[in-house]
Every structure is written in structure tokens, then in C-alpha cells.
PDB file of C-alpha atoms in Angstrom:
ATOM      1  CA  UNK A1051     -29.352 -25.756  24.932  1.00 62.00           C
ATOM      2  CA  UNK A1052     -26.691 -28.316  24.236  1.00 69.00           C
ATOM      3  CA  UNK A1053     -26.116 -28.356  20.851  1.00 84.00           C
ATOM      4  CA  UNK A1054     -25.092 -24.681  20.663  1.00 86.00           C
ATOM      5  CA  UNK A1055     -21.288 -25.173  19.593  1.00 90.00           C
ATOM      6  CA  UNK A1056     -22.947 -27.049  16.127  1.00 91.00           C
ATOM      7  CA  UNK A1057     -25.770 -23.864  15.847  1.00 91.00           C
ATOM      8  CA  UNK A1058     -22.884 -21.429  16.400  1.00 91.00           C
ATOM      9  CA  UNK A1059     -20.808 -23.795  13.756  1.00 91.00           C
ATOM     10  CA  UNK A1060     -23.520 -23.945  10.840  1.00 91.00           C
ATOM     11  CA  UNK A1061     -24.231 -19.903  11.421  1.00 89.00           C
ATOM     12  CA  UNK A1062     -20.540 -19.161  10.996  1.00 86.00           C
ATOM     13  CA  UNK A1063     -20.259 -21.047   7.791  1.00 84.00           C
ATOM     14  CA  UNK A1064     -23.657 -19.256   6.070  1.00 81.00           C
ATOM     15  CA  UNK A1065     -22.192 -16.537   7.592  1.00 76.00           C
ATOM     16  CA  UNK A1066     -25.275 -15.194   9.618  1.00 85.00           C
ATOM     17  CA  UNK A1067     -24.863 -12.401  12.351  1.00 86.00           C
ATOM     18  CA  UNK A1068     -26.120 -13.922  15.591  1.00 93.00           C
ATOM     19  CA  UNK A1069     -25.957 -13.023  19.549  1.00 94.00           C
ATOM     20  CA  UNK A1070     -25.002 -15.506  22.002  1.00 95.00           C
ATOM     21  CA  UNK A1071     -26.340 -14.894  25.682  1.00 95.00           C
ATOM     22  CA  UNK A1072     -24.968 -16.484  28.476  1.00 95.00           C
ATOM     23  CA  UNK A1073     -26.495 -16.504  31.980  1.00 92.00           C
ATOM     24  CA  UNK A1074     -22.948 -15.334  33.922  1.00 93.00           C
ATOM     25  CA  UNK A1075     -24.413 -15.038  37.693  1.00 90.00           C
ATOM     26  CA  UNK A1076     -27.872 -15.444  39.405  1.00 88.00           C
ATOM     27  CA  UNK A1077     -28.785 -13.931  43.186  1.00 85.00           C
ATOM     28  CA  UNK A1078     -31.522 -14.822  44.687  1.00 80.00           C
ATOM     29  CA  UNK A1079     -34.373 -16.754  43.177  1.00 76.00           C
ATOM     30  CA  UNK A1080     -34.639 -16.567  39.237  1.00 75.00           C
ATOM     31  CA  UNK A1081     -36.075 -18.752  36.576  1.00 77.00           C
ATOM     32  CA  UNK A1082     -32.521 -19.950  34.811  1.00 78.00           C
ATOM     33  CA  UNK A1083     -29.039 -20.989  36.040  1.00 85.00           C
ATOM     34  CA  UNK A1084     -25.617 -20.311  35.329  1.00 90.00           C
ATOM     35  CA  UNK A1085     -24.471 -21.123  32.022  1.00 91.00           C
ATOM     36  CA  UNK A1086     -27.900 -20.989  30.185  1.00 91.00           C
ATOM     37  CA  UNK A1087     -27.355 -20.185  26.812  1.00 93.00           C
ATOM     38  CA  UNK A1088     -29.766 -18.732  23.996  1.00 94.00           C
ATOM     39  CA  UNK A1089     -28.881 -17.316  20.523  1.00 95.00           C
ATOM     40  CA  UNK A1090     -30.913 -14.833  18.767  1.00 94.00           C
ATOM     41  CA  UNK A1091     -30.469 -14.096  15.290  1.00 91.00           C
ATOM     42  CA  UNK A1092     -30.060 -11.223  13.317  1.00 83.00           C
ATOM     43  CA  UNK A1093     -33.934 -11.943  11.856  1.00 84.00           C
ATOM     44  CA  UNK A1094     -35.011 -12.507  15.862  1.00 86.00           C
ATOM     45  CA  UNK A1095     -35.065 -16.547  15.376  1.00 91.00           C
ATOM     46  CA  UNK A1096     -34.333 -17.659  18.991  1.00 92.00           C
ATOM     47  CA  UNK A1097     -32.940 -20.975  20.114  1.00 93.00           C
ATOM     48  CA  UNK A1098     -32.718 -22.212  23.742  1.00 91.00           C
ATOM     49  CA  UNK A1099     -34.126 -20.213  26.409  1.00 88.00           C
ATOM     50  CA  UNK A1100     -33.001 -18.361  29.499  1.00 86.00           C
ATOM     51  CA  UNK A1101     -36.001 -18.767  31.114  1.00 80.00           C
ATOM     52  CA  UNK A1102     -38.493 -16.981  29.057  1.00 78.00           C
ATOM     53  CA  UNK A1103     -41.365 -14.341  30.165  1.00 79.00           C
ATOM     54  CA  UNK A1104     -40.653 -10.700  29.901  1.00 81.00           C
ATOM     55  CA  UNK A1105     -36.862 -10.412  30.439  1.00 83.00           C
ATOM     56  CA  UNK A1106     -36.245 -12.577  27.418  1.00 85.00           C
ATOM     57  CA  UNK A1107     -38.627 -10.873  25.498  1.00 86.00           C
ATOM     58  CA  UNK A1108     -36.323  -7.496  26.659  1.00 87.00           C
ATOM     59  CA  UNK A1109     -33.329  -9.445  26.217  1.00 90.00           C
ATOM     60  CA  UNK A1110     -33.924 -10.400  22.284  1.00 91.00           C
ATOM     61  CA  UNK A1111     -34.200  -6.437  21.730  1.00 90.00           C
ATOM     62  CA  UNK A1112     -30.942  -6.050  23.516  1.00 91.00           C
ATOM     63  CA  UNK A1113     -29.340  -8.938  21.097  1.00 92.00           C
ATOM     64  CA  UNK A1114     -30.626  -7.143  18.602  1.00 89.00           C
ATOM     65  CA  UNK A1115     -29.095  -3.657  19.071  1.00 87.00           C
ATOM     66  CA  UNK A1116     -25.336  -5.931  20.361  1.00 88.00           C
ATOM     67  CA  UNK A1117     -25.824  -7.643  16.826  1.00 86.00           C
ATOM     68  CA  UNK A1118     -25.809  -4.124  14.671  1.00 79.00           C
ATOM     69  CA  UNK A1119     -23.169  -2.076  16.714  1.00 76.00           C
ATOM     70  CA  UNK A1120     -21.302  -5.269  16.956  1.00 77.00           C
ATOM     71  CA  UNK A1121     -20.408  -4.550  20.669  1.00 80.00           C
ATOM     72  CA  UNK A1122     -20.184  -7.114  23.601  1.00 88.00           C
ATOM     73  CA  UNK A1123     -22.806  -6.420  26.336  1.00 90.00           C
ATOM     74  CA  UNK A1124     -23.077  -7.752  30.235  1.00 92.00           C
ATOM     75  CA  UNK A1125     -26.192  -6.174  31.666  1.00 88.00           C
ATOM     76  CA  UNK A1126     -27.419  -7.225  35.227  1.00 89.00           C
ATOM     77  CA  UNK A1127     -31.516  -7.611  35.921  1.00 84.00           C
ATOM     78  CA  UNK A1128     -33.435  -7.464  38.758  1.00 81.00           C
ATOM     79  CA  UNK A1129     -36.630  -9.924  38.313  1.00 76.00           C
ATOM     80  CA  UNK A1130     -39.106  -7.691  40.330  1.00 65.00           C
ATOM     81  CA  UNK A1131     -42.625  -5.320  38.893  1.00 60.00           C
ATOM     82  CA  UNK A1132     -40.963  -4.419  35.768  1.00 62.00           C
ATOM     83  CA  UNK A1133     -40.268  -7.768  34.565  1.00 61.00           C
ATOM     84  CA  UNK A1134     -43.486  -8.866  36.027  1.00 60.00           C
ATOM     85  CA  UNK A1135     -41.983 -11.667  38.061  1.00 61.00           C
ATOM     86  CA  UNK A1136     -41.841 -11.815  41.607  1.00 59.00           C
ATOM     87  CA  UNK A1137     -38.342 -13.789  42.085  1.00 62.00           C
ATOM     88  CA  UNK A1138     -37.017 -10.759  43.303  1.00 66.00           C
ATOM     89  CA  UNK A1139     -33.402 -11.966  42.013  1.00 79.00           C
ATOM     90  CA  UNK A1140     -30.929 -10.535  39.959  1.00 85.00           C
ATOM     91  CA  UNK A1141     -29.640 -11.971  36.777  1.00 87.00           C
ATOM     92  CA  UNK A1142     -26.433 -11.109  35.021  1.00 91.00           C
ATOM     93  CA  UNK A1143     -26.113 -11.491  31.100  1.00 92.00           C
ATOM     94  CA  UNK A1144     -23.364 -11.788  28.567  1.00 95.00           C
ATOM     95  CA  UNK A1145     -24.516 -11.241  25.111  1.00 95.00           C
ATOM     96  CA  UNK A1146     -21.995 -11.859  22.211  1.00 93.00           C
ATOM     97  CA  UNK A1147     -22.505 -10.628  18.725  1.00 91.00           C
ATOM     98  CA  UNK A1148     -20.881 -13.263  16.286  1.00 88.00           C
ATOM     99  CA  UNK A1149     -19.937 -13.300  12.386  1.00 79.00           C
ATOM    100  CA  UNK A1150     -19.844  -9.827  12.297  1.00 77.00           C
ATOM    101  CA  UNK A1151     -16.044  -9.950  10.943  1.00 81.00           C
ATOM    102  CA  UNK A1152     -16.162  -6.887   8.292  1.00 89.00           C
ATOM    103  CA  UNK A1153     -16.094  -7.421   4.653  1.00 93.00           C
ATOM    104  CA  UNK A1154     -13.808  -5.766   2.365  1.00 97.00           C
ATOM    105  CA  UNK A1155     -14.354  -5.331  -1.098  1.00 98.00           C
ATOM    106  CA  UNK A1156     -11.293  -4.163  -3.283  1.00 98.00           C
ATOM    107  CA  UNK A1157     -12.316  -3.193  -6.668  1.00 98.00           C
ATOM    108  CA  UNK A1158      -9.972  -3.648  -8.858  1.00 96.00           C
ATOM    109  CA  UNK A1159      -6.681  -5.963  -8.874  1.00 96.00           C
ATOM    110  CA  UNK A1160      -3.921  -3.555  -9.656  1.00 95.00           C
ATOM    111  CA  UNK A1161      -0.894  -2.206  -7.356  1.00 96.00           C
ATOM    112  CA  UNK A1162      -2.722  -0.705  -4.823  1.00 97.00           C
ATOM    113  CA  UNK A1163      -5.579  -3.020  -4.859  1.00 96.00           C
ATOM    114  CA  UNK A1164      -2.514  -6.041  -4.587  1.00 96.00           C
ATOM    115  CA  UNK A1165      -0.849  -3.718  -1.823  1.00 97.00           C
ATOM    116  CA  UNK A1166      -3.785  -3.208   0.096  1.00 97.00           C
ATOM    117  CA  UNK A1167      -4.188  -7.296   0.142  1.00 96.00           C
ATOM    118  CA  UNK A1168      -0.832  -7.252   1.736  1.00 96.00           C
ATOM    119  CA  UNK A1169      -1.106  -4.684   3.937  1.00 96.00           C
ATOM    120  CA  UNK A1170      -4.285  -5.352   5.661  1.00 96.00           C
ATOM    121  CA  UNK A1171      -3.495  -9.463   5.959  1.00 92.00           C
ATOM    122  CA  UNK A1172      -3.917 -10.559   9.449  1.00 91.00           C
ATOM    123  CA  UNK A1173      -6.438  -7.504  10.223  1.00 93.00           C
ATOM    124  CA  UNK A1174     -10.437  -8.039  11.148  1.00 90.00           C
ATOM    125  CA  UNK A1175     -10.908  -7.720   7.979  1.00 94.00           C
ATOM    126  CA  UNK A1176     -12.341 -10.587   5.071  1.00 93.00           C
ATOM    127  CA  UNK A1177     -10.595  -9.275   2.071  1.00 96.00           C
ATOM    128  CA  UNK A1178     -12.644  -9.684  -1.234  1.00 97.00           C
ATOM    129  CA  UNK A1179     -10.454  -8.577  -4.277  1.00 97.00           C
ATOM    130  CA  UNK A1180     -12.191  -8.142  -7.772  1.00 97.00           C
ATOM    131  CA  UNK A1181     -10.997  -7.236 -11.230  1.00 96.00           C
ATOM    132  CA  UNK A1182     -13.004  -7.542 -14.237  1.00 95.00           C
ATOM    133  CA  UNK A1183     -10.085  -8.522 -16.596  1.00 93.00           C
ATOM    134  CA  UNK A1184     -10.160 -11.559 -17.995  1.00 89.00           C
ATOM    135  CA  UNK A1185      -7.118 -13.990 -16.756  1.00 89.00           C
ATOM    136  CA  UNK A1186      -5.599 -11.356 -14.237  1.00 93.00           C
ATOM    137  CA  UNK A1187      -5.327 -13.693 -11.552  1.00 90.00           C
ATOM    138  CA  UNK A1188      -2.830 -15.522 -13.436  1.00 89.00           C
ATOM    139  CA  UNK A1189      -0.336 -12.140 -12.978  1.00 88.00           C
ATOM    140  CA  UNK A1190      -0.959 -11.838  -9.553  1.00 91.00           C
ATOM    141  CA  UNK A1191       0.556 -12.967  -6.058  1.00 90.00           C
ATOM    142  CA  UNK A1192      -1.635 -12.709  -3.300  1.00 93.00           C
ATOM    143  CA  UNK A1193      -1.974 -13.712   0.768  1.00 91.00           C
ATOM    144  CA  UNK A1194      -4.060 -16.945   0.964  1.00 91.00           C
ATOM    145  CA  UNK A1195      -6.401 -15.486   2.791  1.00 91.00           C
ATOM    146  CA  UNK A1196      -7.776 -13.304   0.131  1.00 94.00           C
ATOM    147  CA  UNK A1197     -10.425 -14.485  -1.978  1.00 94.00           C
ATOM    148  CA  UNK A1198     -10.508 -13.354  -5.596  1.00 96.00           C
ATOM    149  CA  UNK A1199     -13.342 -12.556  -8.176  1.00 96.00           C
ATOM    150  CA  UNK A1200     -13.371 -12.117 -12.281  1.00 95.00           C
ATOM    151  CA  UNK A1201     -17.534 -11.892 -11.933  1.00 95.00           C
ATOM    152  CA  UNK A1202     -18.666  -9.180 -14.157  1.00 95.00           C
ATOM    153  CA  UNK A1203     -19.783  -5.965 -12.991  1.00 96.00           C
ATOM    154  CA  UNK A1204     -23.559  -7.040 -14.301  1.00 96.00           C
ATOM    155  CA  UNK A1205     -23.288  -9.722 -11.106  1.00 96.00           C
ATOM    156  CA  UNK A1206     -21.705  -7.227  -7.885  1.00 97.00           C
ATOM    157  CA  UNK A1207     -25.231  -6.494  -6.883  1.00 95.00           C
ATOM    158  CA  UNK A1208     -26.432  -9.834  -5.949  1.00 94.00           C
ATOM    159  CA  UNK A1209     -22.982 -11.226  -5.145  1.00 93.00           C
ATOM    160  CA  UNK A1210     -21.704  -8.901  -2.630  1.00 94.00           C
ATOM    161  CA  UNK A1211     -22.655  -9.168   0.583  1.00 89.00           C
ATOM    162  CA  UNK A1212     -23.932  -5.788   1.271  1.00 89.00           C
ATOM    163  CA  UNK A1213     -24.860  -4.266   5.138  1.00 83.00           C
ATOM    164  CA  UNK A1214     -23.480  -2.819   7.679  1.00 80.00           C
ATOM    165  CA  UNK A1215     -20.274  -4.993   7.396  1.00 86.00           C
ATOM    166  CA  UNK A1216     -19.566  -4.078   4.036  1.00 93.00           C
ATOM    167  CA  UNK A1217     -16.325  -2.063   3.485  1.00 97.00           C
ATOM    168  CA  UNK A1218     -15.835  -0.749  -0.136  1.00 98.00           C
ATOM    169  CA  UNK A1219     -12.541   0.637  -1.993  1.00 98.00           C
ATOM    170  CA  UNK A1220     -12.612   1.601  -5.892  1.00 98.00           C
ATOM    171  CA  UNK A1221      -9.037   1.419  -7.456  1.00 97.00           C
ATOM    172  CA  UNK A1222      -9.896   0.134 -10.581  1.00 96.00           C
ATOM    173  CA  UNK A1223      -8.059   0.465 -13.840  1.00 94.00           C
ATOM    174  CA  UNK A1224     -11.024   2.104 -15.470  1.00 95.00           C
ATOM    175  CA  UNK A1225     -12.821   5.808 -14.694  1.00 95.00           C
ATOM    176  CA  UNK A1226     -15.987   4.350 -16.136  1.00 96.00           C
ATOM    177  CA  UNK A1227     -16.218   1.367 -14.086  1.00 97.00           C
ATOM    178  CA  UNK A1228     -15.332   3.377 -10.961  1.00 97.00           C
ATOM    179  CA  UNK A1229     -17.959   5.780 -11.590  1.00 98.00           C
ATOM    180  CA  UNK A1230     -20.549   2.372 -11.877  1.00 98.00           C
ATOM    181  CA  UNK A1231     -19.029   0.483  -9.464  1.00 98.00           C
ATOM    182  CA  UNK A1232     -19.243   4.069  -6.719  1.00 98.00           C
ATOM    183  CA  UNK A1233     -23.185   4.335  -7.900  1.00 98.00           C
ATOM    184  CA  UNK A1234     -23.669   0.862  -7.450  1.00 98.00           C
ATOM    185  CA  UNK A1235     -21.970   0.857  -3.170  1.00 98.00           C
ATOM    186  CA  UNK A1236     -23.907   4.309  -2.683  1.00 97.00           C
ATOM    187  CA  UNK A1237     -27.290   2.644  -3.790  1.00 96.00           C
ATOM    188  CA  UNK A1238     -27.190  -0.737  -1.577  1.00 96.00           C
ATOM    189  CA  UNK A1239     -26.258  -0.845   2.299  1.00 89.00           C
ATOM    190  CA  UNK A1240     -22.121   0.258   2.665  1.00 94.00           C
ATOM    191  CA  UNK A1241     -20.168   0.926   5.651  1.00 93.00           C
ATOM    192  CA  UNK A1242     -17.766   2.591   3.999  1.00 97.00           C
ATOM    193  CA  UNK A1243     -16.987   3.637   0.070  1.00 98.00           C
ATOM    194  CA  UNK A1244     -13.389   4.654  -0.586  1.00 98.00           C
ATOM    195  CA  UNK A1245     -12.309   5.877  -3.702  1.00 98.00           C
ATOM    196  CA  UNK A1246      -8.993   6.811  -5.403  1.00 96.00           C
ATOM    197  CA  UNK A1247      -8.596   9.677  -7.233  1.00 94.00           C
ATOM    198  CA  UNK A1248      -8.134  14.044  -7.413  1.00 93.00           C
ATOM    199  CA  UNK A1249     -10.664  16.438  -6.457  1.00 93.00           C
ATOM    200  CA  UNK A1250     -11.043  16.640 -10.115  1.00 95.00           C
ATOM    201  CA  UNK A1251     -12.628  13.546 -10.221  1.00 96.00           C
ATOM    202  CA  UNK A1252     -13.951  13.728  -7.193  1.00 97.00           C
ATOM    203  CA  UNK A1253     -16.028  16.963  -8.454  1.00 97.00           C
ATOM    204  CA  UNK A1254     -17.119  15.412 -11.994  1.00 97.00           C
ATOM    205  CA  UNK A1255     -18.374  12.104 -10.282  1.00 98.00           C
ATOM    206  CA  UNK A1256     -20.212  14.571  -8.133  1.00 98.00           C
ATOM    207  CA  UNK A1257     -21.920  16.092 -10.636  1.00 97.00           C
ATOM    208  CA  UNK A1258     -22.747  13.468 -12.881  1.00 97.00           C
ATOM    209  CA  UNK A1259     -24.261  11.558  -9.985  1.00 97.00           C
ATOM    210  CA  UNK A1260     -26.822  14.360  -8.938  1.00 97.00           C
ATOM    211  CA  UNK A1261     -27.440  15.887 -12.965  1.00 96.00           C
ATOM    212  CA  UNK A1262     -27.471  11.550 -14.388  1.00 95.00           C
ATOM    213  CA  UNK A1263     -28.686   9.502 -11.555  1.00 96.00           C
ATOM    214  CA  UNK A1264     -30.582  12.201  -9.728  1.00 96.00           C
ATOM    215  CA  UNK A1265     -28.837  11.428  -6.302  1.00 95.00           C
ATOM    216  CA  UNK A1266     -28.762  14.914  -4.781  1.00 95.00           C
ATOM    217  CA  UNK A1267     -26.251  14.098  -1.817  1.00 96.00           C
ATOM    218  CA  UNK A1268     -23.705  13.217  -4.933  1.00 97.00           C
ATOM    219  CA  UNK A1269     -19.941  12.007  -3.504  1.00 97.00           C
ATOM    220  CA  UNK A1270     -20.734  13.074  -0.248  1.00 97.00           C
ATOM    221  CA  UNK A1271     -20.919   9.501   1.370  1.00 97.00           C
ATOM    222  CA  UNK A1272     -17.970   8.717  -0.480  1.00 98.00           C
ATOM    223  CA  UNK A1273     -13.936   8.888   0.995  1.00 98.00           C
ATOM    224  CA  UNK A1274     -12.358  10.590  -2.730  1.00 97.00           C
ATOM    225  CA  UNK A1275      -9.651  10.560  -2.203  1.00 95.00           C
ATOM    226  CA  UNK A1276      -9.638   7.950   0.643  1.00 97.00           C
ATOM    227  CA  UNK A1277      -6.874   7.187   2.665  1.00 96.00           C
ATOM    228  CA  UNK A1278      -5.083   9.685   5.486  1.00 96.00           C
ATOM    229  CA  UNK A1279      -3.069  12.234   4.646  1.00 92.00           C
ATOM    230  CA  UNK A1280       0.294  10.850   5.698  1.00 93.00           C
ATOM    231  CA  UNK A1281       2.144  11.846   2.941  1.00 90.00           C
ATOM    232  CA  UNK A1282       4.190   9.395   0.069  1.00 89.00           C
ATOM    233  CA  UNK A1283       3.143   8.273  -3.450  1.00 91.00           C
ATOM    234  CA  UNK A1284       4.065   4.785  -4.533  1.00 96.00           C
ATOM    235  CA  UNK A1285       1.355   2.002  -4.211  1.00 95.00           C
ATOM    236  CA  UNK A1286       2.784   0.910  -1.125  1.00 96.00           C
ATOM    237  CA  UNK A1287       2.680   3.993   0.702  1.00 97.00           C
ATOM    238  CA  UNK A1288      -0.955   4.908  -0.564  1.00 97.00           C
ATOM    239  CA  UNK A1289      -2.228   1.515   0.708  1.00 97.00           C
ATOM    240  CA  UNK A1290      -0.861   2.044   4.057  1.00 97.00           C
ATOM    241  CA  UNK A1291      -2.960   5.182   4.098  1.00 97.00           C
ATOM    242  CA  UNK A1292      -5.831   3.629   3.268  1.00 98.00           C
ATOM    243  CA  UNK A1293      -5.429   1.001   5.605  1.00 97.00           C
ATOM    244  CA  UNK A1294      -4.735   3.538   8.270  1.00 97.00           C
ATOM    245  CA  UNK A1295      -8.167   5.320   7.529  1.00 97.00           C
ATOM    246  CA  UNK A1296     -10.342   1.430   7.202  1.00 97.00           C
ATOM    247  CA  UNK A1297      -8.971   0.566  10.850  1.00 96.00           C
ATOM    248  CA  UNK A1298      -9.789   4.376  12.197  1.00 95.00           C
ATOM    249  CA  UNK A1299     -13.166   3.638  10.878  1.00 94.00           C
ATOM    250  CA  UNK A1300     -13.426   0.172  11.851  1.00 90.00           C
ATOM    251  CA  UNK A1301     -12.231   0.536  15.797  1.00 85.00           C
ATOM    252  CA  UNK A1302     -14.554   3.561  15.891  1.00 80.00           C
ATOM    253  CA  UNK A1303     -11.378   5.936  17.000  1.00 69.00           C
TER     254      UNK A1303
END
């Protein structure tokens, strides 16, 4: 496969999860070299080949499972009865989950939304920051490499990229829209849903979730209040706490 570099290129930019397997070492007789390459998508498109027959066939399964833990894989083969192939060599694979950097969704735009921003620049993580109001980017100053939204609520379902990837923290200026915006992460695919606010809160949003919306596990799968407990008040301090708990979460520690 030589034009892999362009297929890895035009994934990046749609932004599709994909696994790329490299052929690292062969002993012995086998039916690929060094260096083959083959990528598998997260939908179980393949292009290029490592040689086909049964241990790709295995090996697309494994891409699969490195694609949703996100976790880099080297596995060694031996082509013999349970590969049905004779070669009787051993094969050594790399396979390399890509575009799996996590989205992070801030809702709202205010001084912990614009700390967080700051805080978490030059981190794995894509920062999304959203605010309904109309013309609030104009009062803000933010890293470059966070993207802002004014979309209306009406348009988060079908314009957030939802999954496994997709980090979510509620600081918004409003209860209301917190309380749609919380309903709305806990009914589509989220990693994580973080969301400011007392126990207070926590308990009415609780309740009006299971007795209005009839979801019985209520704020359960929700962080209220996120962040660690590491003590301090202003913006700054609470965003470093939340921050703290995203990369605890995100590095699996």
C-alpha cells in the first residue's frame, strides 16, 4: 500500500478513527514482508493487505478493539493450524489507533469556561467552547487553538461529535440550559459529563430527570460537582480542578 500517508491524510481531516498495522518482523516463511501496511477503519473498511487469509481476518478484530480503547498494540503470530496456514512462521504486528484525539465540549463561555480554555491549551485535548449568547465572542480572549460556537441549543445534537471521544463540561450562565444541555450528553454517546454546581442542584436535576424525563439512573453518570477536591474558589482555581479530574480520566490513572 503506497499511498497510505494521503489515506492517513484525508482520514485525519474528516476526522475518522482508523488503525494502522504495520508488519514490524517476520521469521520463517510467511505470506507478507516487513513494512506491509493495512488500515482498518472504525466501520471495518480495509485498505492494503498484510497478506490476507485468516490472520487478517483476526487482525481486523484486533484493530477494532485498538481503535475503541485507543491503545497501541504489537502482537506476535505464529502462522501454523490455527491460522490455517502451514508457513509455520511468526509474524509481528504494530497496530496504531489514529484520530482518536478527545473532544472537549465547554458549555458555556463564561470565567471558568474561558479558564478552562487556558488551562487545558497544549493538552490531548480538542477544545470546543459554546455559548448561546448572541455576540459573546466579541468579549472574549481565547488560545487559537480553541474553536468557538454561538449554534443554538436546538442544533448540539447533530453538531457535536458524540462517542467515545466526547468529553462534556456544563458551566453555563443559565440553570435551565444546564439542565437541557446535561439531558441532552446523558441521552447520546459521552465519555464524560461534568457539571458545575452544589449538591442542591445536583439533587433537583436528579429528580427532575427520573420524575420529567423518566431516566431512572438520574445524575448518576454525571461529575456534579466536577472537578477534584483540591480546595480554592476563584475561576482559576476551579478550572484547574477540573482539568485535574479530565486528565485523571483521560490517562486512565
Amino acid at each position: 500500500m503506497n499511498d497510505w500517508i494521503t489515506l492517513l491524510h484525508t482520514f485525519k481531516i474528516t476526522k475518522t478513527p482508523v488503525a494502522l498495522i504495520t508488519v514490524t518482523q517476520v521469521l520463517g516463511s510467511a505470506p507478507c514482508k516487513i513494512g506491509s501496511k493495512m488500515i482498518v477503519t472504525h466501520q471495518k473498511e480495509i485498505f492494503g493487505t498484510i497478506g490476507g487469509g485468516k490472520l487478517e481476518f483476526h487482525i481486523i478484530t484486533q484493530a477494532q478493539k485498538a481503535i475503541q480503547e485507543n491503545q497501541i498494540q504489537s502482537t506476535t503470530y505464529t502462522l501454523g493450524p490455527e491460522f490455517e496456514q502451514c508457513c509455520g512462521g511468526k509474524v509481528t504486528l504494530l497496530i496504531e489507533p489514529m484520530n482518536q484525539n478527545p473532544e472537549l465540549y465547554l458549555f458555556g463561555a463564561g470565567h471558568i469556561g474561558v479558564a478552562l480554555c487556558e488551562v487545558l491549551a497544549n493538552t490531548p485535548f480538542q477544545i470546543k467552547l459554546l455559548d448561546t449568547r448572541e455576540q459573546w465572542e466579541s468579549t472574549l480572549s481565547l488560545p487559537s487553538s480553541v474553536t468557538y460556537s454561538a449554534v443554538p441549543f436546538d442544533l448540539y445534537k447533530s453538531t457535536i461529535h458524540w462517542g467515545p471521544n466526547c468529553y462534556a463540561i456544563i458551566v453555563t450562565h443559565d440553570h435551565k440550559l444546564d439542565f437541557e444541555i446535561t439531558a441532552l450528553c446523558l441521552a447520546e454517546s459521552t465519555k464524560f459529563i461534568g457539571l458545575i454546581g452544589s449538591k442542591t442542584k445536583r439533587n433537583k436535576f436528579h429528580h427532575m430527570l427520573r420524575d420529567e424525563l423518566s431516566f431512572e439512573a438520574g445524575m448518576n453518570p454525571v461529575h456534579c460537582p466536577v472537578g477534584l477536591d483540591l480546595g480554592g474558589h476563584t475561576p482559576k482555581e476551579i478550572a484547574i480542578s477540573i482539568a485535574a479530574q479530565l486528565l485523571h480520566v483521560y490517562y486512565e490513572k
